[in-house]
Amino acid sequence: MRDFFAGMGFVIAGIVTIITAQQFPTLPSLQYGPSLFPSLIGGGFCLGGAVLAFNALWLRKKAVVQEVHDNPALADPPSKKTNWAMLLPPISIVFYILASEYLGAMLTIMVILFLLMLLRKTSPYIALATSVAVSSAIYFIFSRYLLVPLPQGVLLGGSLPWIS
């Protein structure tokens, strides 16, 4: 049942993402706007969560038909680490929504990536270098080439010093 609830959590997170993305400003000269990618991600969350929930229900039904003690693999509960790992993507999305207006998109993405890699037992130096490189690449691709207005944050005075 944990996978079912995790799947339903992903569906809810996807719906929230889609609703939030619809509030982004649209550009009159483009057929698609800044809401396209978050909506696609939200749709992926909904689809993946639904698959996870239905798979959990199907496995539960299958486990009831078979006796659990005949197959000990079905009786093993997932570890606590696995349970916490399932909550990291929704927690990261909520953190981004709450912190990006203050920290800015690039710093928020950097913090999220760094913490996720540390929780996955990546070396701190590799996690720091990778989070800086990936968050910078994501920021420049979305802000410069896709023209998505990402939050600059108020922490650095509303603009990053190396971005004109």
Short mmCIF file of C-alpha atoms in Angstrom, two decimals:
data_model
loop_
_atom_site.label_atom_id
_atom_site.label_comp_id
_atom_site.label_asym_id
_atom_site.label_seq_id
_atom_site.Cartn_x
_atom_site.Cartn_y
_atom_site.Cartn_z
CA MET A 1 0.00 0.00 0.00
CA ARG A 2 3.01 2.32 0.40
CA ASP A 3 3.56 2.34 -3.35
CA PHE A 4 -0.10 3.12 -3.85
CA PHE A 5 0.10 6.15 -1.56
CA ALA A 6 3.39 7.24 -3.13
CA GLY A 7 1.78 6.97 -6.57
CA MET A 8 -1.19 9.01 -5.44
CA GLY A 9 1.25 11.56 -3.99
CA PHE A 10 2.95 11.85 -7.38
CA VAL A 11 -0.44 12.30 -9.06
CA ILE A 12 -1.31 15.10 -6.63
CA ALA A 13 2.12 16.72 -7.10
CA GLY A 14 1.64 16.54 -10.86
CA ILE A 15 -1.76 18.18 -10.66
CA VAL A 16 -0.36 20.95 -8.42
CA THR A 17 2.52 21.45 -10.86
CA ILE A 18 0.17 21.73 -13.83
CA ILE A 19 -2.14 24.17 -12.02
CA THR A 20 0.82 26.28 -10.90
CA ALA A 21 2.30 26.26 -14.41
CA GLN A 22 -0.92 27.58 -15.90
CA GLN A 23 -0.42 30.77 -13.85
CA PHE A 24 2.87 31.58 -15.63
CA PRO A 25 2.78 34.54 -18.03
CA THR A 26 2.37 33.76 -21.71
CA LEU A 27 4.29 35.34 -24.53
CA PRO A 28 2.02 36.70 -27.28
CA SER A 29 4.48 35.90 -30.07
CA LEU A 30 4.86 32.19 -29.22
CA GLN A 31 2.39 29.35 -29.43
CA TYR A 32 3.87 27.87 -26.26
CA GLY A 33 5.06 29.66 -23.17
CA PRO A 34 6.92 29.08 -19.94
CA SER A 35 4.16 26.78 -18.74
CA LEU A 36 4.96 24.11 -21.34
CA PHE A 37 7.82 22.28 -19.59
CA PRO A 38 6.34 22.35 -16.06
CA SER A 39 3.07 21.10 -17.53
CA LEU A 40 4.90 18.27 -19.30
CA ILE A 41 6.70 17.39 -16.06
CA GLY A 42 3.40 17.52 -14.16
CA GLY A 43 1.82 15.27 -16.77
CA GLY A 44 4.72 12.85 -16.37
CA PHE A 45 4.23 12.89 -12.61
CA CYS A 46 0.52 12.13 -13.06
CA LEU A 47 1.18 9.31 -15.51
CA GLY A 48 4.03 7.78 -13.50
CA GLY A 49 2.09 8.09 -10.25
CA ALA A 50 -0.95 6.44 -11.76
CA VAL A 51 1.17 3.57 -13.09
CA LEU A 52 2.82 3.17 -9.67
CA ALA A 53 -0.55 3.19 -7.87
CA PHE A 54 -2.20 0.74 -10.25
CA ASN A 55 0.84 -1.54 -10.15
CA ALA A 56 0.70 -1.54 -6.34
CA LEU A 57 -2.98 -2.45 -6.40
CA TRP A 58 -2.34 -5.20 -8.94
CA LEU A 59 0.54 -6.65 -6.87
CA ARG A 60 -1.59 -6.51 -3.73
CA LYS A 61 -4.39 -8.35 -5.45
CA LYS A 62 -1.87 -10.90 -6.74
CA ALA A 63 -0.37 -11.29 -3.24
CA VAL A 64 -3.79 -11.92 -1.76
CA VAL A 65 -4.45 -14.65 -4.29
CA GLN A 66 -1.10 -16.26 -3.58
CA GLU A 67 -0.36 -16.82 0.02
CA VAL A 68 2.28 -14.44 1.35
CA HIS A 69 4.14 -17.07 3.31
CA ASP A 70 4.58 -19.15 0.12
CA ASN A 71 6.65 -16.31 -1.39
CA PRO A 72 8.78 -14.55 1.29
CA ALA A 73 9.81 -11.80 -1.15
CA LEU A 74 6.28 -10.42 -1.05
CA ALA A 75 6.34 -10.28 2.76
CA ASP A 76 9.54 -8.17 3.01
CA PRO A 77 8.62 -4.58 3.83
CA PRO A 78 10.65 -1.87 2.12
CA SER A 79 13.37 -0.30 4.24
CA LYS A 80 13.03 3.15 5.84
CA LYS A 81 15.64 4.50 3.43
CA THR A 82 13.50 3.46 0.47
CA ASN A 83 10.47 5.16 2.02
CA TRP A 84 12.34 8.44 2.51
CA ALA A 85 13.84 8.27 -0.97
CA MET A 86 10.35 8.20 -2.47
CA LEU A 87 9.48 11.47 -0.73
CA LEU A 88 12.51 13.40 -1.99
CA PRO A 89 11.13 14.50 -5.42
CA PRO A 90 7.87 15.97 -4.03
CA ILE A 91 9.77 17.61 -1.15
CA SER A 92 12.23 19.08 -3.67
CA ILE A 93 9.38 20.52 -5.74
CA VAL A 94 7.78 22.11 -2.68
CA PHE A 95 11.17 23.52 -1.62
CA TYR A 96 11.69 24.98 -5.11
CA ILE A 97 8.25 26.60 -5.08
CA LEU A 98 8.82 28.12 -1.63
CA ALA A 99 12.50 29.11 -1.93
CA SER A 100 13.05 30.09 -5.57
CA GLU A 101 11.53 33.57 -5.21
CA TYR A 102 14.01 34.39 -2.43
CA LEU A 103 17.09 32.41 -3.45
CA GLY A 104 16.60 32.53 -7.20
CA ALA A 105 16.17 29.57 -9.51
CA MET A 106 19.84 28.74 -9.98
CA LEU A 107 20.75 28.73 -6.28
CA THR A 108 17.61 26.77 -5.40
CA ILE A 109 18.33 24.12 -8.03
CA MET A 110 21.94 24.00 -6.83
CA VAL A 111 20.88 23.40 -3.21
CA ILE A 112 18.38 20.71 -4.22
CA LEU A 113 20.87 18.85 -6.41
CA PHE A 114 23.63 19.10 -3.79
CA LEU A 115 21.41 17.72 -1.01
CA LEU A 116 19.99 14.95 -3.19
CA MET A 117 23.49 13.82 -4.16
CA LEU A 118 24.68 13.95 -0.54
CA LEU A 119 21.73 11.81 0.52
CA ARG A 120 22.70 9.33 -2.18
CA LYS A 121 26.19 9.17 -0.61
CA THR A 122 28.01 11.07 -3.36
CA SER A 123 31.33 12.61 -2.39
CA PRO A 124 30.78 16.23 -1.26
CA TYR A 125 33.30 17.61 -3.76
CA ILE A 126 31.71 15.77 -6.68
CA ALA A 127 28.24 16.74 -5.45
CA LEU A 128 29.23 20.42 -5.22
CA ALA A 129 30.92 20.52 -8.62
CA THR A 130 28.09 18.64 -10.31
CA SER A 131 25.35 20.72 -8.70
CA VAL A 132 27.05 23.99 -9.74
CA ALA A 133 27.60 22.80 -13.32
CA VAL A 134 24.14 21.28 -13.80
CA SER A 135 22.22 24.14 -12.16
CA SER A 136 24.16 26.69 -14.24
CA ALA A 137 23.45 24.74 -17.43
CA ILE A 138 19.75 24.39 -16.61
CA TYR A 139 19.48 28.08 -15.74
CA PHE A 140 21.19 29.30 -18.90
CA ILE A 141 19.29 26.91 -21.19
CA PHE A 142 15.91 27.87 -19.78
CA SER A 143 16.54 31.61 -19.31
CA ARG A 144 18.67 32.40 -22.37
CA TYR A 145 17.59 29.97 -25.07
CA LEU A 146 14.05 28.98 -24.11
CA LEU A 147 13.25 32.47 -22.73
CA VAL A 148 11.60 31.11 -19.60
CA PRO A 149 11.48 33.88 -16.97
CA LEU A 150 13.06 32.08 -14.02
CA PRO A 151 13.06 33.79 -10.61
CA GLN A 152 16.22 35.82 -9.98
CA GLY A 153 15.73 35.92 -6.23
CA VAL A 154 16.16 38.78 -3.80
CA LEU A 155 19.16 37.27 -2.05
CA LEU A 156 21.63 38.72 -4.58
CA GLY A 157 19.74 41.95 -5.19
CA GLY A 158 17.44 40.59 -7.87
CA SER A 159 20.09 39.65 -10.37
CA LEU A 160 23.11 37.46 -10.54
CA PRO A 161 26.33 39.46 -10.93
CA TRP A 162 27.60 37.59 -14.00
CA ILE A 163 24.30 37.80 -15.89
CA SER A 164 23.58 41.04 -17.69
#
